[in-house]
XYZ file of C-alpha atoms in Angstrom:
108
model
C 112.449 217.305 151.605
C 113.603 220.278 153.722
C 110.992 222.383 155.483
C 110.091 225.773 154.091
C 111.009 228.860 156.080
C 107.345 229.253 157.072
C 107.166 225.641 158.301
C 110.397 226.026 160.327
C 109.061 229.229 161.851
C 105.719 227.566 162.694
C 107.452 224.628 164.381
C 109.501 226.962 166.576
C 106.447 229.143 167.291
C 104.499 226.089 168.505
C 107.272 225.292 170.985
C 107.524 228.954 172.000
C 103.795 228.969 172.805
C 104.081 225.711 174.769
C 107.027 227.094 176.760
C 105.225 230.185 178.009
C 104.959 230.105 181.806
C 106.844 226.833 182.109
C 109.502 226.656 184.842
C 111.449 224.112 182.775
C 112.539 226.881 180.418
C 114.761 228.383 183.129
C 115.736 231.940 182.303
C 112.806 232.370 179.925
C 112.507 231.667 176.242
C 112.926 234.168 173.428
C 112.326 233.859 169.715
C 115.333 234.983 167.674
C 114.143 235.619 164.111
C 117.646 236.509 162.918
C 118.900 233.065 164.004
C 115.675 231.149 163.324
C 116.005 229.813 166.859
C 114.442 229.746 170.294
C 116.881 230.699 173.030
C 116.361 229.372 176.560
C 117.995 231.679 179.099
C 121.685 231.637 178.292
C 122.094 227.874 178.360
C 120.180 226.231 175.504
C 118.661 226.843 172.124
C 116.362 225.143 169.651
C 116.625 225.354 165.882
C 115.306 223.325 162.976
C 118.042 221.182 161.444
C 118.597 220.546 157.748
C 116.137 217.634 157.639
C 113.383 219.428 159.553
C 113.896 218.023 163.049
C 113.752 220.188 166.152
C 117.382 220.305 167.291
C 118.268 221.091 170.904
C 121.737 222.247 171.910
C 122.959 222.956 175.440
C 125.728 225.233 176.637
C 128.732 223.193 177.741
C 128.294 224.535 181.293
C 124.506 224.045 181.488
C 123.388 222.639 184.826
C 122.487 218.928 184.523
C 119.258 219.366 186.510
C 118.069 222.123 184.163
C 118.935 219.924 181.186
C 117.011 217.001 182.685
C 113.954 219.134 183.489
C 113.819 220.596 179.992
C 114.214 217.278 178.185
C 111.639 215.642 180.490
C 109.195 218.479 179.685
C 109.662 217.847 175.972
C 109.085 214.105 176.351
C 106.014 214.594 178.572
C 104.506 216.978 176.018
C 105.372 214.595 173.162
C 107.614 217.125 171.431
C 109.978 215.199 169.143
C 113.533 216.527 169.228
C 117.131 215.552 168.609
C 120.054 216.469 170.821
C 122.908 218.145 169.006
C 126.394 218.988 170.128
C 127.052 221.375 172.991
C 128.218 224.932 172.494
C 130.029 227.808 174.159
C 129.969 231.524 173.446
C 133.202 233.268 172.468
C 134.398 236.752 173.409
C 132.545 238.197 170.402
C 129.228 236.663 171.583
C 129.325 234.123 168.753
C 128.096 230.572 169.279
C 130.921 228.062 168.950
C 130.031 224.376 168.687
C 132.149 221.647 170.223
C 133.178 220.364 166.795
C 134.484 223.829 165.898
C 137.031 223.628 168.734
C 138.322 220.148 167.897
C 141.677 221.507 166.798
C 142.164 222.988 170.274
C 141.804 219.669 172.092
C 144.959 217.992 173.369
C 146.080 214.801 171.655
C 145.656 211.627 173.680
């Protein structure tokens, strides 16, 4: 059964509270009510997926060390999460997932 809006918000708020003051959330963490997401700097975001899991997505150009530090933090604090596909941001500041650009990839 999908989570209610209040439950999704509470799950993200718990992570937001945990993230405060943590160096692993490089660039800071902001709560985006309009997206129902937590944004980490300009390189990652968390949202609640359709089955209620905390979904983590990284920018395609995110630094591997930052990615490792953040995921290690989540594991050490026993925060269950799933990794989702990477994303980029287009010229209109819209998030574009890897699967959305599949038609632009060269044939092999």
